[in-house]
Amino acid sequence: MTAHTNIKQHKHCHEDHPIRRSDSAVSIVHLKRAPFKVTVIGSGNWGTTIAKVIAENTELHSHIFEPEVRMWVFDEKIGDENLTDIINTRHQNVKYLPNIDLPHNLVADPDLLHSIKGADILVFNIPHQFLPNIVKQLQGHVAPHVRAISCLKGFELGSKGVQLLSSYVTDELGIQCGALSGANLAPEVAKEHWSETTVAYQLPKDYQGDGKDVDHKILKLLFHRPYFHVNVIDDVAGISIAGALKNVVALACGFVEGMGWGNNASAAIQRLGLGEIIKFGRMFFPESKVETYYQESAGVADLITTCSGGRNVKVATYMAKTGKSALEAEKELLNGQSAQGIITCREVHEWLRTCELTQEFPLFEAVYQIVYNNVRMEDLPEMIEELDIDDE
Amino acid sequence: MTAHTNIKQHKHCHEDHPIRRSDSAVSIVHLKRAPFKVTVIGSGNWGTTIAKVIAENTELHSHIFEPEVRMWVFDEKIGDENLTDIINTRHQNVKYLPNIDLPHNLVADPDLLHSIKGADILVFNIPHQFLPNIVKQLQGHVAPHVRAISCLKGFELGSKGVQLLSSYVTDELGIQCGALSGANLAPEVAKEHWSETTVAYQLPKDYQGDGKDVDHKILKLLFHRPYFHVNVIDDVAGISIAGALKNVVALACGFVEGMGWGNNASAAIQRLGLGEIIKFGRMFFPESKVETYYQESAGVADLITTCSGGRNVKVATYMAKTGKSALEAEKELLNGQSAQGIITCREVHEWLRTCELTQEFPLFEAVYQIVYNNVRMEDLPEMIEELDIDDE
C-alpha cells in the first residue's frame, strides 16, 4: 500500500457523512426553466479570463446554461482590424490576453445593449471607474429577473458615502448583484494554473426558487473549474471590501519592494494592511464578517497574491525606482490598463477625510499621501508606526 | 504646509490621550535591582542576529541591562581558527552571518555553563531538535529567578503529547519562558531592514514586581530597535504554534514554486495553511487567541515572509526541481543549518496520527506524505481539496 493510498483511506473516515465534490454538483441541479443566458461585460485581461472560465462551463453544463456566452468589448483598432473581429475569428484577445486560446462559444460583441439582449446573468468585469457610464447605458434595458456578479474592485463614492459596487449595480439597475473576488492574478488563471476564488451572493427577496433562479449551486457551476476552485458564501460586503482595499496595500508593498527593503518589510505591510481592511469593514460595513478577511481566498489570499505580483505592485515599484508619478508609471507599464489602487486610495482618503478618520488608517493614508502629495516613501515606517499601548 | 505635515497633524488628534512611542519607553522604567544580565544560547544566523539586536539594546539601556551579552556558540573549526575566537576578535560570525558587523559587547562563549553564569535572562535560539540536550546540560545550573525567551520554532513531542518549547523549558528548568516570533528572515534583520516581530510573555506566579523583574516593558527594551519593531503580548501559545507550523506551510509553497504554479497557487496554500494553523491552535491549545494568528507579526506576517523566502521554501523548491529528497536538499543548500519544517511536519503528523485526526489537516498531512513517503507533489491540489459543504 502506498502512502498516497493511505491518504485516500483517511478520507474514507468521512464515509458516514458522504460529501459530494464540486465537480459532481451538476448532478444535483434540476433546472425548471430555460437555460440561463450569460453575458460578460468587459474584456480586459481579467474580463477575458473570466469569460473563458464561464464559456468552458456553459458548454459543459448546457442543460443549465446557454452555451453561447457574449462578451462586451470596448472595441478598438489593432492595426487594420477591430479587436472584436480578431477575438471572433482567431479566438484570442491579442491585446489584453495574448497567447491564450478562447472557447469558440465565447462571442465578442462591440454593442453593449446587443450583448446583453436576453441575458439572465450579467458578469461585470471592467475597471471600476467605467461602471457609472456603463450602468447608465444599461438603464431601462435590464429585466428585473436578471442577476449580476461584479468582478470589479473598488468603491463608488457618491451622495450615500462609500458604496459597494454590487450595491451600486443593484440600486441603479434594480437587479440583485453578488461579487467574485479571490487570489486571481489573471494571467495565471488564464493559463489554467491551479487557484481558488470566492463568490458571494445573497438570495434576493424575489428569489424564484430552486432550479428557477440563480443561487449558490448555479454560481458554483458557472465559475468552478478543476483549475479554479470556487467557494460560494453570503458575505458580499466582506469580499468586496477586501478586493478593493488590497490594491492600496499592494501599492505600499510595491514601494517597499522598489526601495529594496525585503520580504519582512513587505509582510509587515500586508499584516498592517489586513488589519486596516478588517477595521474598515467593521466600521463602515458591519454586516461583513471578520472570518471572511482571514479565511477566504478573497481575503488574505488575494491580499498575498496581489502584493506579490500584479499591476499595483509593478506601478509602485517603478515609482520607487524611477521617481516617476503613479500616472506616468501606469501609462508606461500597463498597456492601457489601470492599477486600481491609484483610484481606490484616493476614494478611501476622501471618504475617511469626510468622516475625520484618516488617522485611524495610517497605511491607507500614507499610500494616498505618497501617490498624490509627493510624500517621501522612505517615511513609510514612521507614518504607519503603531500607537504603543504598552507604554501608556 | 506640506502633505507630510498634514499627516503629523492628524496624529495630533490623539493629544487628549498622550501616547508614548516605543523609543521613549526607557524613560518610564525605573530599575529597583541590579541590571539584568542576558545570555543568548545559540549562534546560527537567527541566533547571531538576535544577539546583535540584544547587544545593541543592552549597550543603549545600560541602567536596565548589563551591557555585556554572552552568546553560547557550539564551537567549530573554520580553517585553523575556532568560530568563537573569530567572533570575539573580528566581530563577525563568518560562518552563519557573514559580512555583518557585531557589537563589541557581544561575547562568544563556547562553554555552555560558563556562558549562562550569572545570567538573569536566557534567550534560546537554536534548532529545536537540539533543545532537549541543551536543557539537560543546564539542569541544576539555572536559578529560579531567571526568565527565558524562546526564539525556537517547533514542538516537543513527548509523553505529554505535543508541547510548546516554552512550556518544555519551564517544565525542565523551572523558569518562566516566553517566546519571540515574527516576520523575520534573519539576513534582512541582520542588515537592519525595517521589520516587525512579536514577543509573548506571561508574568509568572513569583513575579517580583515592577522594576525588579522581567515584564512587557523590559522585554520591549531588550528587543525593540528602530529597524525591528516589537509588539509584546500575552499569547505565548498562539505565537509559538504559528511560528512552528508556518514552516510546514512554507514547504508546500516551495513545492508549488518549484513546479512553477505561480503566485495564486502559493497564496491559496498560505490561506489553507493559516486555516489549519488556527484549527490546530483551537483544537490543542484553546488558550491561544484567534486574533494572534491574523493580527500579529508572528501570525500572518511571519507566514507570508516565510512562504516568500527562507530555508523551507528553498529546500522544497529544490526538491521539486531536482527530485531529490528533503535531507539531500537540506545538506546541499543550507550550509549545515536546518529547514525546521522537515522535522515539524513529522512531529505534527505523529501527533495527529495518535489523535486519529490527520484527515482534519489535509495540507499538513500532504506535506508529510510528500517529504517522507514520496507522494507526488503534483497531487497536492487533490489532497487538499476542501470538502464541498455547499453540495451536501
CSV table of N, CA, C and O in Angstrom, one decimal, chain B residues 251-349:
chain,number,residue,atom,x,y,z
B,251,LEU,N,7.0,24.7,3.2
B,251,LEU,CA,7.4,23.6,2.4
B,251,LEU,C,6.4,23.5,1.2
B,251,LEU,O,6.8,23.3,0.0
B,252,ALA,N,5.1,23.5,1.5
B,252,ALA,CA,4.1,23.4,0.4
B,252,ALA,C,4.3,24.5,-0.6
B,252,ALA,O,4.2,24.2,-1.8
B,253,CYS,N,4.5,25.7,-0.1
B,253,CYS,CA,4.7,26.8,-1.0
B,253,CYS,C,6.0,26.6,-1.9
B,253,CYS,O,6.0,26.9,-3.1
B,254,GLY,N,7.0,26.0,-1.3
B,254,GLY,CA,8.2,25.7,-2.1
B,254,GLY,C,7.9,24.7,-3.2
B,254,GLY,O,8.4,24.8,-4.3
B,255,PHE,N,7.1,23.7,-2.9
B,255,PHE,CA,6.7,22.7,-3.9
B,255,PHE,C,6.0,23.4,-5.1
B,255,PHE,O,6.3,23.2,-6.2
B,256,VAL,N,5.0,24.2,-4.7
B,256,VAL,CA,4.2,24.9,-5.7
B,256,VAL,C,5.2,25.8,-6.6
B,256,VAL,O,5.0,25.9,-7.8
B,257,GLU,N,6.1,26.5,-5.9
B,257,GLU,CA,7.0,27.4,-6.6
B,257,GLU,C,7.9,26.5,-7.5
B,257,GLU,O,8.1,26.9,-8.7
B,258,GLY,N,8.4,25.4,-7.0
B,258,GLY,CA,9.3,24.6,-7.8
B,258,GLY,C,8.6,24.0,-9.0
B,258,GLY,O,9.2,23.8,-10.1
B,259,MET,N,7.3,23.8,-8.9
B,259,MET,CA,6.5,23.3,-10.0
B,259,MET,C,6.0,24.4,-11.0
B,259,MET,O,5.4,24.1,-12.0
B,260,GLY,N,6.3,25.6,-10.6
B,260,GLY,CA,6.0,26.8,-11.5
B,260,GLY,C,4.5,27.1,-11.5
B,260,GLY,O,4.0,27.6,-12.5
B,261,TRP,N,3.8,26.9,-10.4
B,261,TRP,CA,2.4,27.1,-10.5
B,261,TRP,C,2.0,28.5,-10.2
B,261,TRP,O,0.8,28.9,-10.3
B,262,GLY,N,2.9,29.4,-9.8
B,262,GLY,CA,2.6,30.8,-9.7
B,262,GLY,C,2.1,31.3,-8.3
B,262,GLY,O,2.0,30.5,-7.4
B,263,ASN,N,1.9,32.6,-8.3
B,263,ASN,CA,1.5,33.3,-7.1
B,263,ASN,C,0.1,33.0,-6.5
B,263,ASN,O,-0.1,32.9,-5.3
B,264,ASN,N,-0.8,32.7,-7.4
B,264,ASN,CA,-2.2,32.4,-7.0
B,264,ASN,C,-2.1,31.1,-6.1
B,264,ASN,O,-2.8,31.0,-5.1
B,265,ALA,N,-1.4,30.1,-6.7
B,265,ALA,CA,-1.4,28.8,-6.0
B,265,ALA,C,-0.7,29.0,-4.7
B,265,ALA,O,-1.1,28.4,-3.7
B,266,SER,N,0.4,29.7,-4.6
B,266,SER,CA,1.1,29.9,-3.4
B,266,SER,C,0.2,30.6,-2.4
B,266,SER,O,0.2,30.3,-1.2
B,267,ALA,N,-0.5,31.6,-2.8
B,267,ALA,CA,-1.4,32.3,-1.9
B,267,ALA,C,-2.5,31.4,-1.4
B,267,ALA,O,-2.9,31.5,-0.2
B,268,ALA,N,-3.0,30.5,-2.3
B,268,ALA,CA,-4.0,29.5,-1.8
B,268,ALA,C,-3.5,28.6,-0.8
B,268,ALA,O,-4.1,28.3,0.3
B,269,ILE,N,-2.2,28.2,-0.9
B,269,ILE,CA,-1.6,27.3,0.1
B,269,ILE,C,-1.5,28.1,1.4
B,269,ILE,O,-1.7,27.5,2.5
B,270,GLN,N,-1.1,29.3,1.3
B,270,GLN,CA,-0.9,30.1,2.6
B,270,GLN,C,-2.3,30.3,3.3
B,270,GLN,O,-2.4,30.2,4.5
B,271,ARG,N,-3.3,30.5,2.5
B,271,ARG,CA,-4.7,30.7,3.1
B,271,ARG,C,-5.1,29.4,3.8
B,271,ARG,O,-5.5,29.4,4.9
B,272,LEU,N,-4.9,28.3,3.1
B,272,LEU,CA,-5.2,27.0,3.7
B,272,LEU,C,-4.4,26.7,4.9
B,272,LEU,O,-4.8,26.2,5.9
B,273,GLY,N,-3.1,27.1,4.8
B,273,GLY,CA,-2.2,26.9,5.9
B,273,GLY,C,-2.6,27.7,7.1
B,273,GLY,O,-2.6,27.1,8.2
B,274,LEU,N,-2.9,28.9,6.9
B,274,LEU,CA,-3.4,29.8,8.0
B,274,LEU,C,-4.6,29.1,8.7
B,274,LEU,O,-4.7,29.1,9.9
B,275,GLY,N,-5.5,28.6,7.9
B,275,GLY,CA,-6.7,27.9,8.4
B,275,GLY,C,-6.4,26.7,9.2
B,275,GLY,O,-6.9,26.5,10.3
B,276,GLU,N,-5.4,25.9,8.8
B,276,GLU,CA,-5.0,24.7,9.5
B,276,GLU,C,-4.2,25.1,10.8
B,276,GLU,O,-4.4,24.5,11.8
B,277,ILE,N,-3.5,26.2,10.7
B,277,ILE,CA,-2.7,26.7,11.9
B,277,ILE,C,-3.8,27.1,13.0
B,277,ILE,O,-3.6,26.7,14.2
B,278,ILE,N,-4.8,27.9,12.6
B,278,ILE,CA,-5.8,28.3,13.5
B,278,ILE,C,-6.5,27.1,14.1
B,278,ILE,O,-6.8,27.0,15.3
B,279,LYS,N,-6.9,26.2,13.2
B,279,LYS,CA,-7.6,25.0,13.7
B,279,LYS,C,-6.8,24.2,14.7
B,279,LYS,O,-7.3,23.7,15.7
B,280,PHE,N,-5.5,24.0,14.4
B,280,PHE,CA,-4.6,23.3,15.3
B,280,PHE,C,-4.5,24.0,16.6
B,280,PHE,O,-4.6,23.4,17.7
B,281,GLY,N,-4.4,25.3,16.6
B,281,GLY,CA,-4.3,26.1,17.8
B,281,GLY,C,-5.6,25.9,18.7
B,281,GLY,O,-5.5,25.7,19.9
B,282,ARG,N,-6.7,26.1,18.0
B,282,ARG,CA,-8.0,26.0,18.8
B,282,ARG,C,-8.2,24.6,19.3
B,282,ARG,O,-8.8,24.4,20.4
B,283,MET,N,-7.8,23.6,18.6
B,283,MET,CA,-8.0,22.2,19.0
B,283,MET,C,-7.1,21.8,20.2
B,283,MET,O,-7.6,21.2,21.1
B,284,PHE,N,-5.8,22.1,20.1
B,284,PHE,CA,-4.9,21.6,21.1
B,284,PHE,C,-4.4,22.6,22.1
B,284,PHE,O,-3.9,22.3,23.1
B,285,PHE,N,-4.5,23.9,21.8
B,285,PHE,CA,-4.1,25.0,22.7
B,285,PHE,C,-5.2,26.0,22.8
B,285,PHE,O,-5.0,27.2,22.3
B,286,PRO,N,-6.3,25.7,23.4
B,286,PRO,CA,-7.5,26.6,23.3
B,286,PRO,C,-7.2,27.9,24.0
B,286,PRO,O,-8.0,28.9,23.8
B,287,GLU,N,-6.1,28.0,24.8
B,287,GLU,CA,-5.8,29.3,25.4
B,287,GLU,C,-5.2,30.3,24.4
B,287,GLU,O,-5.2,31.5,24.7
B,288,SER,N,-4.8,29.8,23.2
B,288,SER,CA,-4.3,30.7,22.2
B,288,SER,C,-5.5,31.5,21.6
B,288,SER,O,-6.6,31.0,21.6
B,289,LYS,N,-5.2,32.7,21.1
B,289,LYS,CA,-6.3,33.6,20.6
B,289,LYS,C,-6.3,33.6,19.1
B,289,LYS,O,-5.2,33.8,18.5
B,290,VAL,N,-7.5,33.5,18.5
B,290,VAL,CA,-7.6,33.5,17.0
B,290,VAL,C,-6.9,34.8,16.5
B,290,VAL,O,-6.2,34.8,15.4
B,291,GLU,N,-7.2,35.9,17.1
B,291,GLU,CA,-6.6,37.2,16.7
B,291,GLU,C,-5.1,37.2,16.5
B,291,GLU,O,-4.6,37.8,15.6
B,292,THR,N,-4.4,36.5,17.4
B,292,THR,CA,-3.0,36.4,17.3
B,292,THR,C,-2.6,35.9,15.9
B,292,THR,O,-1.6,36.5,15.3
B,293,TYR,N,-3.3,35.0,15.3
B,293,TYR,CA,-2.9,34.4,14.0
B,293,TYR,C,-3.0,35.4,12.9
B,293,TYR,O,-2.3,35.4,12.0
B,294,TYR,N,-4.1,36.2,12.9
B,294,TYR,CA,-4.3,37.1,11.8
B,294,TYR,C,-3.9,38.5,12.0
B,294,TYR,O,-3.8,39.3,11.1
B,295,GLN,N,-3.6,38.8,13.3
B,295,GLN,CA,-3.2,40.2,13.6
B,295,GLN,C,-1.7,40.5,13.9
B,295,GLN,O,-1.3,41.6,13.7
B,296,GLU,N,-1.0,39.5,14.3
B,296,GLU,CA,0.3,39.7,14.8
B,296,GLU,C,1.4,39.4,13.7
B,296,GLU,O,1.2,38.6,12.9
B,297,SER,N,2.5,40.0,13.9
B,297,SER,CA,3.7,39.7,13.0
B,297,SER,C,4.0,38.2,13.1
B,297,SER,O,4.3,37.6,12.1
B,298,ALA,N,3.9,37.6,14.3
B,298,ALA,CA,4.2,36.2,14.5
B,298,ALA,C,3.1,35.3,13.8
B,298,ALA,O,3.4,34.1,13.6
B,299,GLY,N,2.0,35.9,13.4
B,299,GLY,CA,1.0,35.1,12.7
B,299,GLY,C,1.1,35.3,11.2
B,299,GLY,O,2.0,34.8,10.6
B,300,VAL,N,0.1,36.0,10.7
B,300,VAL,CA,0.0,36.0,9.2
B,300,VAL,C,1.3,36.6,8.6
B,300,VAL,O,1.7,36.2,7.5
B,301,ALA,N,1.9,37.6,9.2
B,301,ALA,CA,3.1,38.2,8.5
B,301,ALA,C,4.3,37.2,8.5
B,301,ALA,O,4.9,37.1,7.4
B,302,ASP,N,4.5,36.5,9.5
B,302,ASP,CA,5.6,35.5,9.5
B,302,ASP,C,5.3,34.4,8.5
B,302,ASP,O,6.2,34.0,7.7
B,303,LEU,N,4.0,34.0,8.4
B,303,LEU,CA,3.6,33.1,7.4
B,303,LEU,C,4.0,33.6,6.0
B,303,LEU,O,4.6,32.9,5.2
B,304,ILE,N,3.6,34.8,5.7
B,304,ILE,CA,3.9,35.4,4.4
B,304,ILE,C,5.4,35.5,4.1
B,304,ILE,O,5.8,35.1,3.0
B,305,THR,N,6.1,36.0,5.0
B,305,THR,CA,7.6,36.2,4.7
B,305,THR,C,8.3,34.8,4.6
B,305,THR,O,9.1,34.6,3.7
B,306,THR,N,7.9,33.9,5.5
B,306,THR,CA,8.5,32.6,5.4
B,306,THR,C,8.1,31.9,4.1
B,306,THR,O,9.0,31.1,3.5
B,307,CYS,N,6.9,32.1,3.6
B,307,CYS,CA,6.5,31.5,2.4
B,307,CYS,C,7.0,32.2,1.1
B,307,CYS,O,6.9,31.7,0.0
B,308,SER,N,7.6,33.4,1.3
B,308,SER,CA,8.1,34.1,0.2
B,308,SER,C,9.6,33.9,0.1
B,308,SER,O,10.2,34.1,-1.0
B,309,GLY,N,10.2,33.4,1.1
B,309,GLY,CA,11.7,33.2,1.1
B,309,GLY,C,12.0,32.3,2.2
B,309,GLY,O,11.1,31.7,2.8
B,310,GLY,N,13.3,32.2,2.5
B,310,GLY,CA,13.6,31.4,3.7
B,310,GLY,C,14.0,30.0,3.3
B,310,GLY,O,13.8,29.5,2.2
B,311,ARG,N,14.5,29.3,4.3
B,311,ARG,CA,15.1,27.9,4.1
B,311,ARG,C,14.1,26.9,3.6
B,311,ARG,O,14.4,26.0,2.8
B,312,ASN,N,12.9,26.9,4.2
B,312,ASN,CA,12.0,25.8,3.9
B,312,ASN,C,11.5,25.9,2.4
B,312,ASN,O,11.4,24.9,1.7
B,313,VAL,N,11.2,27.1,2.0
B,313,VAL,CA,10.9,27.3,0.6
B,313,VAL,C,12.0,26.9,-0.3
B,313,VAL,O,11.8,26.2,-1.3
B,314,LYS,N,13.2,27.3,0.0
B,314,LYS,CA,14.4,26.9,-0.7
B,314,LYS,C,14.5,25.4,-0.9
B,314,LYS,O,14.7,24.9,-2.0
B,315,VAL,N,14.4,24.7,0.2
B,315,VAL,CA,14.6,23.3,0.2
B,315,VAL,C,13.5,22.6,-0.6
B,315,VAL,O,13.7,21.7,-1.4
B,316,ALA,N,12.3,23.0,-0.4
B,316,ALA,CA,11.1,22.4,-1.1
B,316,ALA,C,11.2,22.7,-2.6
B,316,ALA,O,10.9,21.8,-3.4
B,317,THR,N,11.6,23.9,-3.0
B,317,THR,CA,11.7,24.3,-4.4
B,317,THR,C,12.7,23.4,-5.1
B,317,THR,O,12.5,22.8,-6.2
B,318,TYR,N,13.8,23.2,-4.4
B,318,TYR,CA,14.9,22.4,-4.9
B,318,TYR,C,14.4,20.9,-5.0
B,318,TYR,O,14.8,20.2,-6.0
B,319,MET,N,13.7,20.4,-4.1
B,319,MET,CA,13.1,19.1,-4.2
B,319,MET,C,12.3,19.0,-5.4
B,319,MET,O,12.3,18.0,-6.2
B,320,ALA,N,11.4,20.0,-5.6
B,320,ALA,CA,10.5,19.9,-6.8
B,320,ALA,C,11.3,19.9,-8.1
B,320,ALA,O,10.9,19.2,-9.1
B,321,LYS,N,12.3,20.7,-8.1
B,321,LYS,CA,13.1,20.9,-9.4
B,321,LYS,C,14.0,19.7,-9.7
B,321,LYS,O,14.3,19.4,-10.9
B,322,THR,N,14.6,19.1,-8.6
B,322,THR,CA,15.6,18.1,-8.9
B,322,THR,C,15.1,16.7,-8.6
B,322,THR,O,15.8,15.7,-8.9
B,323,GLY,N,14.0,16.5,-7.9
B,323,GLY,CA,13.5,15.2,-7.5
B,323,GLY,C,14.3,14.6,-6.3
B,323,GLY,O,14.1,13.5,-5.9
B,324,LYS,N,15.2,15.5,-5.7
B,324,LYS,CA,16.0,15.0,-4.5
B,324,LYS,C,15.1,15.0,-3.3
B,324,LYS,O,14.1,15.6,-3.2
B,325,SER,N,15.6,14.2,-2.3
B,325,SER,CA,14.9,14.1,-1.0
B,325,SER,C,15.1,15.4,-0.2
B,325,SER,O,16.0,16.2,-0.5
B,326,ALA,N,14.3,15.6,0.8
B,326,ALA,CA,14.4,16.7,1.7
B,326,ALA,C,15.8,16.8,2.4
B,326,ALA,O,16.4,17.8,2.4
B,327,LEU,N,16.3,15.6,2.8
B,327,LEU,CA,17.5,15.6,3.5
B,327,LEU,C,18.7,16.0,2.6
B,327,LEU,O,19.6,16.7,3.0
B,328,GLU,N,18.6,15.4,1.4
B,328,GLU,CA,19.7,15.8,0.4
B,328,GLU,C,19.6,17.3,0.1
B,328,GLU,O,20.7,18.0,0.1
B,329,ALA,N,18.4,17.8,-0.1
B,329,ALA,CA,18.3,19.2,-0.4
B,329,ALA,C,18.8,20.1,0.7
B,329,ALA,O,19.6,21.1,0.5
B,330,GLU,N,18.5,19.7,2.0
B,330,GLU,CA,18.9,20.4,3.1
B,330,GLU,C,20.5,20.5,3.2
B,330,GLU,O,21.1,21.5,3.4
B,331,LYS,N,21.0,19.3,2.9
B,331,LYS,CA,22.5,19.2,3.0
B,331,LYS,C,23.2,20.0,1.9
B,331,LYS,O,24.2,20.7,2.2
B,332,GLU,N,22.6,20.0,0.7
B,332,GLU,CA,23.3,20.7,-0.4
B,332,GLU,C,23.1,22.2,-0.3
B,332,GLU,O,23.9,23.0,-0.8
B,333,LEU,N,22.0,22.7,0.3
B,333,LEU,CA,21.7,24.1,0.2
B,333,LEU,C,22.0,24.9,1.5
B,333,LEU,O,22.2,26.1,1.4
B,334,LEU,N,21.9,24.2,2.7
B,334,LEU,CA,21.8,25.1,3.9
B,334,LEU,C,23.1,25.2,4.7
B,334,LEU,O,23.0,25.7,5.8
B,335,ASN,N,24.2,24.8,4.2
B,335,ASN,CA,25.5,25.1,4.9
B,335,ASN,C,25.4,24.7,6.4
B,335,ASN,O,25.9,25.4,7.3
B,336,GLY,N,24.8,23.5,6.6
B,336,GLY,CA,24.8,23.0,7.9
B,336,GLY,C,23.6,23.4,8.8
B,336,GLY,O,23.5,22.9,9.9
B,337,GLN,N,22.8,24.3,8.3
B,337,GLN,CA,21.6,24.7,9.1
B,337,GLN,C,20.4,23.8,8.7
B,337,GLN,O,20.5,23.0,7.8
B,338,SER,N,19.3,23.9,9.5
B,338,SER,CA,18.2,23.1,9.2
B,338,SER,C,17.0,23.8,8.6
B,338,SER,O,16.9,25.0,8.8
B,339,ALA,N,16.2,23.1,7.9
B,339,ALA,CA,14.9,23.6,7.5
B,339,ALA,C,13.9,23.0,8.5
B,339,ALA,O,13.6,21.8,8.4
B,340,GLN,N,13.4,23.8,9.4
B,340,GLN,CA,12.7,23.2,10.5
B,340,GLN,C,11.4,22.5,10.1
B,340,GLN,O,10.9,21.7,10.8
B,341,GLY,N,10.8,22.9,9.0
B,341,GLY,CA,9.5,22.3,8.5
B,341,GLY,C,9.7,20.8,8.3
B,341,GLY,O,8.7,20.1,8.5
B,342,ILE,N,10.9,20.4,8.0
B,342,ILE,CA,11.1,18.9,7.7
B,342,ILE,C,10.8,18.1,9.0
B,342,ILE,O,10.2,17.1,9.0
B,343,ILE,N,11.3,18.6,10.1
B,343,ILE,CA,11.1,18.0,11.4
B,343,ILE,C,9.7,18.2,11.9
B,343,ILE,O,9.0,17.3,12.4
B,344,THR,N,9.2,19.5,11.8
B,344,THR,CA,7.9,19.8,12.3
B,344,THR,C,6.8,19.0,11.6
B,344,THR,O,5.9,18.6,12.3
B,345,CYS,N,6.9,18.9,10.3
B,345,CYS,CA,5.8,18.2,9.7
B,345,CYS,C,5.7,16.7,10.1
B,345,CYS,O,4.6,16.1,10.2
B,346,ARG,N,6.8,16.1,10.5
B,346,ARG,CA,6.8,14.7,11.0
B,346,ARG,C,6.2,14.7,12.4
B,346,ARG,O,5.4,13.9,12.8
B,347,GLU,N,6.6,15.7,13.3
B,347,GLU,CA,6.1,15.8,14.6
B,347,GLU,C,4.6,16.0,14.6
B,347,GLU,O,3.8,15.3,15.4
B,348,VAL,N,4.1,16.9,13.7
B,348,VAL,CA,2.7,17.1,13.6
B,348,VAL,C,2.0,15.9,13.1
B,348,VAL,O,0.9,15.5,13.7
B,349,HIS,N,2.5,15.2,12.1
B,349,HIS,CA,1.9,14.0,11.6
B,349,HIS,C,1.8,13.0,12.7
B,349,HIS,O,0.7,12.3,12.9
